[in-house]
mmCIF file of C-alpha atoms in Angstrom:
data_model
loop_
_atom_site.group_PDB
_atom_site.id
_atom_site.type_symbol
_atom_site.label_atom_id
_atom_site.label_comp_id
_atom_site.label_asym_id
_atom_site.label_seq_id
_atom_site.Cartn_x
_atom_site.Cartn_y
_atom_site.Cartn_z
ATOM 1 C CA UNK A 1 41.752 -56.702 33.731
ATOM 2 C CA UNK A 2 41.830 -59.937 31.739
ATOM 3 C CA UNK A 3 39.351 -61.806 29.614
ATOM 4 C CA UNK A 4 39.493 -65.566 29.063
ATOM 5 C CA UNK A 5 39.449 -66.331 25.361
ATOM 6 C CA UNK A 6 40.920 -69.748 24.732
ATOM 7 C CA UNK A 7 41.569 -73.089 26.405
ATOM 8 C CA UNK A 8 43.998 -75.624 24.944
ATOM 9 C CA UNK A 9 45.498 -78.793 26.457
ATOM 10 C CA UNK A 10 43.914 -77.980 29.807
ATOM 11 C CA UNK A 11 45.528 -74.532 29.936
ATOM 12 C CA UNK A 12 43.646 -71.252 29.698
ATOM 13 C CA UNK A 13 45.048 -68.320 27.759
ATOM 14 C CA UNK A 14 43.993 -64.822 28.762
ATOM 15 C CA UNK A 15 43.642 -61.683 26.707
ATOM 16 C CA UNK A 16 44.454 -58.477 28.545
ATOM 17 C CA UNK A 17 41.637 -55.932 28.580
ATOM 18 C CA UNK A 18 42.002 -53.349 25.787
ATOM 19 C CA UNK A 19 44.588 -55.395 23.893
ATOM 20 C CA UNK A 20 44.129 -55.561 20.133
ATOM 21 C CA UNK A 21 43.589 -58.896 18.472
ATOM 22 C CA UNK A 22 46.125 -60.150 15.931
ATOM 23 C CA UNK A 23 43.529 -59.575 13.219
ATOM 24 C CA UNK A 24 43.120 -55.946 14.297
ATOM 25 C CA UNK A 25 46.877 -55.419 14.345
ATOM 26 C CA UNK A 26 47.299 -56.965 10.901
ATOM 27 C CA UNK A 27 44.565 -54.756 9.432
ATOM 28 C CA UNK A 28 46.188 -51.710 10.988
ATOM 29 C CA UNK A 29 49.613 -52.552 9.568
ATOM 30 C CA UNK A 30 48.470 -53.467 6.077
ATOM 31 C CA UNK A 31 50.326 -51.371 3.545
ATOM 32 C CA UNK A 32 52.934 -50.283 6.083
ATOM 33 C CA UNK A 33 56.587 -51.305 6.020
ATOM 34 C CA UNK A 34 57.512 -53.378 9.065
ATOM 35 C CA UNK A 35 61.205 -53.313 9.964
ATOM 36 C CA UNK A 36 62.104 -56.019 12.506
ATOM 37 C CA UNK A 37 64.833 -55.187 15.002
ATOM 38 C CA UNK A 38 67.377 -57.857 14.073
ATOM 39 C CA UNK A 39 70.767 -56.710 15.323
ATOM 40 C CA UNK A 40 73.730 -58.450 13.713
ATOM 41 C CA UNK A 41 76.424 -57.351 16.187
ATOM 42 C CA UNK A 42 76.532 -56.458 19.885
ATOM 43 C CA UNK A 43 75.818 -52.869 20.903
ATOM 44 C CA UNK A 44 75.712 -50.925 24.168
ATOM 45 C CA UNK A 45 72.533 -49.435 25.592
ATOM 46 C CA UNK A 46 73.078 -45.720 26.200
ATOM 47 C CA UNK A 47 70.460 -45.766 28.969
ATOM 48 C CA UNK A 48 72.662 -47.963 31.162
ATOM 49 C CA UNK A 49 75.285 -45.910 32.970
ATOM 50 C CA UNK A 50 78.855 -47.133 32.540
ATOM 51 C CA UNK A 51 80.949 -47.023 35.675
ATOM 52 C CA UNK A 52 82.441 -49.216 38.376
ATOM 53 C CA UNK A 53 82.167 -52.914 37.492
ATOM 54 C CA UNK A 54 79.479 -54.431 39.715
ATOM 55 C CA UNK A 55 78.801 -57.984 40.852
ATOM 56 C CA UNK A 56 75.225 -57.864 39.536
ATOM 57 C CA UNK A 57 74.139 -57.735 35.908
ATOM 58 C CA UNK A 58 72.767 -54.320 34.993
ATOM 59 C CA UNK A 59 69.970 -53.295 32.626
ATOM 60 C CA UNK A 60 68.233 -49.971 32.030
ATOM 61 C CA UNK A 61 65.949 -48.743 34.786
ATOM 62 C CA UNK A 62 62.745 -48.741 32.731
ATOM 63 C CA UNK A 63 61.593 -51.325 30.174
ATOM 64 C CA UNK A 64 61.893 -50.583 26.451
ATOM 65 C CA UNK A 65 58.790 -49.797 24.439
ATOM 66 C CA UNK A 66 58.917 -53.090 22.526
ATOM 67 C CA UNK A 67 60.170 -56.509 23.561
ATOM 68 C CA UNK A 68 62.591 -56.581 20.603
ATOM 69 C CA UNK A 69 64.115 -53.119 21.127
ATOM 70 C CA UNK A 70 67.177 -54.475 22.964
ATOM 71 C CA UNK A 71 67.895 -57.415 20.646
ATOM 72 C CA UNK A 72 71.650 -57.944 20.437
ATOM 73 C CA UNK A 73 72.432 -55.655 23.373
ATOM 74 C CA UNK A 74 75.706 -56.082 25.262
ATOM 75 C CA UNK A 75 75.266 -55.606 28.993
ATOM 76 C CA UNK A 76 77.925 -53.751 31.006
ATOM 77 C CA UNK A 77 80.765 -55.871 32.366
ATOM 78 C CA UNK A 78 79.921 -57.803 35.514
ATOM 79 C CA UNK A 79 82.758 -58.674 37.902
ATOM 80 C CA UNK A 80 83.062 -61.477 40.437
ATOM 81 C CA UNK A 81 86.417 -60.709 42.029
ATOM 82 C CA UNK A 82 85.717 -62.058 45.518
ATOM 83 C CA UNK A 83 87.609 -65.374 45.778
ATOM 84 C CA UNK A 84 87.323 -65.634 49.566
ATOM 85 C CA UNK A 85 84.721 -68.432 49.421
ATOM 86 C CA UNK A 86 86.748 -70.715 47.175
ATOM 87 C CA UNK A 87 86.005 -71.761 43.585
ATOM 88 C CA UNK A 88 83.256 -69.934 41.731
ATOM 89 C CA UNK A 89 80.158 -71.755 40.503
ATOM 90 C CA UNK A 90 77.404 -71.079 37.977
ATOM 91 C CA UNK A 91 74.150 -73.038 37.934
ATOM 92 C CA UNK A 92 72.627 -74.045 34.595
ATOM 93 C CA UNK A 93 68.997 -75.139 34.243
ATOM 94 C CA UNK A 94 66.613 -75.751 31.348
ATOM 95 C CA UNK A 95 63.242 -77.321 30.537
ATOM 96 C CA UNK A 96 62.241 -76.750 34.127
ATOM 97 C CA UNK A 97 58.759 -75.214 34.280
ATOM 98 C CA UNK A 98 55.778 -77.118 35.623
ATOM 99 C CA UNK A 99 52.146 -76.877 34.544
ATOM 100 C CA UNK A 100 49.448 -75.016 36.477
ATOM 101 C CA UNK A 101 46.349 -76.916 35.370
ATOM 102 C CA UNK A 102 43.832 -75.708 37.974
ATOM 103 C CA UNK A 103 43.312 -72.617 40.080
ATOM 104 C CA UNK A 104 40.539 -70.496 41.558
ATOM 105 C CA UNK A 105 41.195 -66.863 40.717
ATOM 106 C CA UNK A 106 38.625 -65.664 43.267
ATOM 107 C CA UNK A 107 40.144 -67.393 46.291
ATOM 108 C CA UNK A 108 43.675 -67.431 44.819
ATOM 109 C CA UNK A 109 43.895 -71.133 45.564
ATOM 110 C CA UNK A 110 46.355 -72.679 43.124
ATOM 111 C CA UNK A 111 47.004 -76.357 42.588
ATOM 112 C CA UNK A 112 50.694 -77.265 42.792
ATOM 113 C CA UNK A 113 52.511 -77.313 39.436
ATOM 114 C CA UNK A 114 52.353 -80.640 37.648
ATOM 115 C CA UNK A 115 55.370 -82.129 35.925
ATOM 116 C CA UNK A 116 55.446 -81.574 32.165
ATOM 117 C CA UNK A 117 56.264 -85.110 31.067
ATOM 118 C CA UNK A 118 55.183 -87.680 28.488
ATOM 119 C CA UNK A 119 53.329 -90.058 30.780
ATOM 120 C CA UNK A 120 49.903 -89.254 29.341
ATOM 121 C CA UNK A 121 48.519 -91.280 26.456
ATOM 122 C CA UNK A 122 48.168 -88.131 24.356
ATOM 123 C CA UNK A 123 51.893 -88.496 23.633
ATOM 124 C CA UNK A 124 51.361 -91.604 21.557
ATOM 125 C CA UNK A 125 54.646 -91.490 19.644
ATOM 126 C CA UNK A 126 56.895 -91.126 22.698
ATOM 127 C CA UNK A 127 54.763 -92.129 25.666
ATOM 128 C CA UNK A 128 56.492 -93.564 28.732
ATOM 129 C CA UNK A 129 55.334 -94.999 32.026
ATOM 130 C CA UNK A 130 55.102 -92.726 35.028
ATOM 131 C CA UNK A 131 57.659 -93.064 37.807
ATOM 132 C CA UNK A 132 55.717 -92.425 40.996
ATOM 133 C CA UNK A 133 57.074 -89.794 43.343
ATOM 134 C CA UNK A 134 59.918 -88.790 40.993
ATOM 135 C CA UNK A 135 57.571 -87.684 38.212
ATOM 136 C CA UNK A 136 54.990 -86.298 40.605
ATOM 137 C CA UNK A 137 57.442 -84.027 42.408
ATOM 138 C CA UNK A 138 60.063 -83.452 39.709
ATOM 139 C CA UNK A 139 60.249 -79.657 39.872
ATOM 140 C CA UNK A 140 60.094 -79.668 43.667
ATOM 141 C CA UNK A 141 62.975 -82.156 43.785
ATOM 142 C CA UNK A 142 65.123 -80.059 41.453
ATOM 143 C CA UNK A 143 64.345 -76.960 43.494
ATOM 144 C CA UNK A 144 65.304 -78.731 46.713
ATOM 145 C CA UNK A 145 68.674 -79.804 45.330
ATOM 146 C CA UNK A 146 69.307 -76.355 43.881
ATOM 147 C CA UNK A 147 68.739 -74.936 47.355
ATOM 148 C CA UNK A 148 71.053 -77.506 48.908
ATOM 149 C CA UNK A 149 73.926 -76.916 46.503
ATOM 150 C CA UNK A 150 73.405 -73.179 46.435
ATOM 151 C CA UNK A 151 73.910 -73.057 50.199
ATOM 152 C CA UNK A 152 76.985 -75.259 49.807
ATOM 153 C CA UNK A 153 78.634 -73.648 46.767
ATOM 154 C CA UNK A 154 77.321 -70.058 46.717
ATOM 155 C CA UNK A 155 76.886 -69.752 42.911
ATOM 156 C CA UNK A 156 77.337 -66.384 41.225
ATOM 157 C CA UNK A 157 74.231 -66.619 39.028
ATOM 158 C CA UNK A 158 71.944 -69.005 37.140
ATOM 159 C CA UNK A 159 72.000 -69.539 33.371
ATOM 160 C CA UNK A 160 68.507 -70.434 32.202
ATOM 161 C CA UNK A 161 68.296 -72.332 28.894
ATOM 162 C CA UNK A 162 64.562 -71.822 28.306
ATOM 163 C CA UNK A 163 61.333 -73.834 28.254
ATOM 164 C CA UNK A 164 60.407 -72.094 31.458
ATOM 165 C CA UNK A 165 56.645 -72.582 31.331
ATOM 166 C CA UNK A 166 54.836 -75.596 29.890
ATOM 167 C CA UNK A 167 53.106 -76.409 27.745
ATOM 168 C CA UNK A 168 52.539 -73.138 25.954
ATOM 169 C CA UNK A 169 54.520 -70.487 27.790
ATOM 170 C CA UNK A 170 52.895 -67.682 29.768
ATOM 171 C CA UNK A 171 49.146 -68.015 29.272
ATOM 172 C CA UNK A 172 48.337 -64.472 28.206
ATOM 173 C CA UNK A 173 48.194 -63.100 24.686
ATOM 174 C CA UNK A 174 51.382 -61.437 23.465
ATOM 175 C CA UNK A 175 51.436 -57.727 22.673
ATOM 176 C CA UNK A 176 50.797 -56.190 26.090
ATOM 177 C CA UNK A 177 52.765 -53.053 27.082
ATOM 178 C CA UNK A 178 56.170 -53.873 28.506
ATOM 179 C CA UNK A 179 55.286 -52.272 31.834
ATOM 180 C CA UNK A 180 52.118 -54.362 32.229
ATOM 181 C CA UNK A 181 53.332 -57.807 33.260
ATOM 182 C CA UNK A 182 50.412 -60.161 33.863
ATOM 183 C CA UNK A 183 50.092 -63.358 35.889
ATOM 184 C CA UNK A 184 46.428 -64.422 35.669
ATOM 185 C CA UNK A 185 47.395 -68.101 35.615
ATOM 186 C CA UNK A 186 49.717 -67.884 38.657
ATOM 187 C CA UNK A 187 52.706 -69.045 36.604
ATOM 188 C CA UNK A 188 55.239 -66.406 37.587
ATOM 189 C CA UNK A 189 54.218 -66.629 41.234
ATOM 190 C CA UNK A 190 53.943 -70.414 41.628
ATOM 191 C CA UNK A 191 56.076 -72.005 38.913
ATOM 192 C CA UNK A 192 59.017 -69.637 39.359
ATOM 193 C CA UNK A 193 59.042 -67.317 42.370
ATOM 194 C CA UNK A 194 57.725 -69.495 45.195
ATOM 195 C CA UNK A 195 59.260 -72.649 43.723
ATOM 196 C CA UNK A 196 62.798 -71.272 44.082
ATOM 197 C CA UNK A 197 62.324 -69.173 47.203
ATOM 198 C CA UNK A 198 64.773 -70.669 49.705
ATOM 199 C CA UNK A 199 67.251 -68.333 51.380
ATOM 200 C CA UNK A 200 70.197 -69.683 49.386
ATOM 201 C CA UNK A 201 68.579 -68.702 46.068
ATOM 202 C CA UNK A 202 67.338 -65.267 47.124
ATOM 203 C CA UNK A 203 69.016 -62.495 45.150
ATOM 204 C CA UNK A 204 70.591 -64.937 42.697
ATOM 205 C CA UNK A 205 70.014 -63.578 39.195
ATOM 206 C CA UNK A 206 68.556 -65.844 36.487
ATOM 207 C CA UNK A 207 69.804 -64.946 33.008
ATOM 208 C CA UNK A 208 67.883 -66.703 30.282
ATOM 209 C CA UNK A 209 66.460 -67.113 26.823
ATOM 210 C CA UNK A 210 63.198 -68.419 25.398
ATOM 211 C CA UNK A 211 62.595 -72.047 24.484
ATOM 212 C CA UNK A 212 60.078 -73.147 21.884
ATOM 213 C CA UNK A 213 57.492 -73.748 24.617
ATOM 214 C CA UNK A 214 57.972 -70.181 25.857
ATOM 215 C CA UNK A 215 56.990 -68.937 22.412
ATOM 216 C CA UNK A 216 53.737 -70.783 22.921
ATOM 217 C CA UNK A 217 54.846 -74.217 21.714
ATOM 218 C CA UNK A 218 51.760 -74.899 19.653
ATOM 219 C CA UNK A 219 50.373 -71.356 19.975
ATOM 220 C CA UNK A 220 52.845 -68.632 19.013
ATOM 221 C CA UNK A 221 50.443 -65.877 20.102
ATOM 222 C CA UNK A 222 50.958 -66.660 23.796
ATOM 223 C CA UNK A 223 52.863 -64.224 25.995
ATOM 224 C CA UNK A 224 56.460 -64.870 24.942
ATOM 225 C CA UNK A 225 57.193 -61.151 25.350
ATOM 226 C CA UNK A 226 56.194 -61.401 29.020
ATOM 227 C CA UNK A 227 59.454 -63.262 29.706
ATOM 228 C CA UNK A 228 61.311 -60.126 28.629
ATOM 229 C CA UNK A 229 58.963 -57.697 30.365
ATOM 230 C CA UNK A 230 59.305 -59.595 33.670
ATOM 231 C CA UNK A 231 62.880 -58.299 33.867
ATOM 232 C CA UNK A 232 61.302 -54.999 34.965
ATOM 233 C CA UNK A 233 58.291 -56.463 36.770
ATOM 234 C CA UNK A 234 56.671 -54.454 39.565
ATOM 235 C CA UNK A 235 54.338 -57.269 40.630
ATOM 236 C CA UNK A 236 54.252 -57.495 44.417
ATOM 237 C CA UNK A 237 55.758 -60.999 44.507
ATOM 238 C CA UNK A 238 58.598 -60.319 42.068
ATOM 239 C CA UNK A 239 62.004 -60.920 43.646
ATOM 240 C CA UNK A 240 63.928 -58.999 40.970
ATOM 241 C CA UNK A 241 66.067 -62.023 40.062
ATOM 242 C CA UNK A 242 64.761 -62.618 36.541
ATOM 243 C CA UNK A 243 66.861 -61.090 33.754
ATOM 244 C CA UNK A 244 66.159 -61.354 30.043
ATOM 245 C CA UNK A 245 66.385 -57.942 28.377
ATOM 246 C CA UNK A 246 65.768 -59.210 24.843
ATOM 247 C CA UNK A 247 65.529 -62.278 22.639
ATOM 248 C CA UNK A 248 69.323 -62.478 22.328
ATOM 249 C CA UNK A 249 72.110 -60.588 24.074
ATOM 250 C CA UNK A 250 75.692 -60.706 25.368
ATOM 251 C CA UNK A 251 77.071 -60.629 28.916
ATOM 252 C CA UNK A 252 80.800 -59.936 29.509
ATOM 253 C CA UNK A 253 81.875 -61.448 32.834
ATOM 254 C CA UNK A 254 85.187 -60.944 34.632
ATOM 255 C CA UNK A 255 86.856 -63.000 37.348
ATOM 256 C CA UNK A 256 90.164 -62.349 39.068
ATOM 257 C CA UNK A 257 92.106 -64.722 36.793
ATOM 258 C CA UNK A 258 90.027 -64.891 33.610
ATOM 259 C CA UNK A 259 87.119 -63.370 31.737
ATOM 260 C CA UNK A 260 84.400 -64.726 29.471
ATOM 261 C CA UNK A 261 81.632 -63.570 27.185
ATOM 262 C CA UNK A 262 78.282 -65.340 27.521
ATOM 263 C CA UNK A 263 76.140 -65.180 24.385
ATOM 264 C CA UNK A 264 72.440 -65.818 24.917
ATOM 265 C CA UNK A 265 71.226 -67.028 21.527
ATOM 266 C CA UNK A 266 67.664 -67.487 20.297
ATOM 267 C CA UNK A 267 67.721 -70.638 18.143
ATOM 268 C CA UNK A 268 63.951 -71.037 17.872
ATOM 269 C CA UNK A 269 64.039 -70.172 14.186
ATOM 270 C CA UNK A 270 64.667 -73.885 13.651
ATOM 271 C CA UNK A 271 61.213 -74.565 15.099
ATOM 272 C CA UNK A 272 59.525 -71.798 13.087
ATOM 273 C CA UNK A 273 58.254 -73.627 10.025
ATOM 274 C CA UNK A 274 55.543 -73.092 7.437
ATOM 275 C CA UNK A 275 52.068 -72.797 8.934
ATOM 276 C CA UNK A 276 50.964 -76.102 7.407
ATOM 277 C CA UNK A 277 54.008 -78.025 8.643
ATOM 278 C CA UNK A 278 52.751 -80.726 11.004
ATOM 279 C CA UNK A 279 56.047 -81.465 12.758
ATOM 280 C CA UNK A 280 55.861 -81.735 16.537
ATOM 281 C CA UNK A 281 57.964 -78.615 17.129
ATOM 282 C CA UNK A 282 56.382 -76.060 14.804
ATOM 283 C CA UNK A 283 55.719 -72.904 16.815
ATOM 284 C CA UNK A 284 54.068 -71.311 13.765
ATOM 285 C CA UNK A 285 51.539 -74.076 13.129
#
């Protein structure tokens, strides 16, 4: 159950039924000591069984209680030893999510995602002219080429650099239980799942982090924690490809002739300024 409570920049944010408001949470926590989970070195999750090195990245079976519980976690080693198909490839993508600006929740009719660009006059300081066709179908074009090259090169996985959903991340309020992933604005289903649904991309894991827009961009109370919770999503359309166990984490990867450690770092602190800061990238303003 969701309740509409805010509309900004043409996007509607939803509050999940029974969820406390930020004011209610703050009143409840007044006088209590809040200890953020800020890990300073990698650690192993005891709930993930160690064993034979697999060719898929592994996380615990059930989601943690809080979205920050696994901060700094080191996933078990993942091995890509099969060299029979030639050189190995990894896809890297960022700033990719389109904008769902209209839908009918009753009929489930959803308008195709629009490109998040600067062709509207609202972007006065860095406005640019629209390039017809290219701008209109930008995300579709990228998806098409990803499908083409995935079929050709058979990549091992996708590294996702963030800014997955524009303009303000997942349009639900943050703070929902980690086992209650929501998609009232059809963003997970239409901006991610169905957009990259070709056969060549099926089963290909997406390992990512949050961008400033995923934190809400201009509204830090949006559902940034949903990007972590979706790792364990049970929604009927979830393909199980999405993987982000925490805000920052480490993935050791082995190949037949070399190994590497991939560090997924959350650098959004540089966009977290004083509330009254009017800079264009202040996620706290």
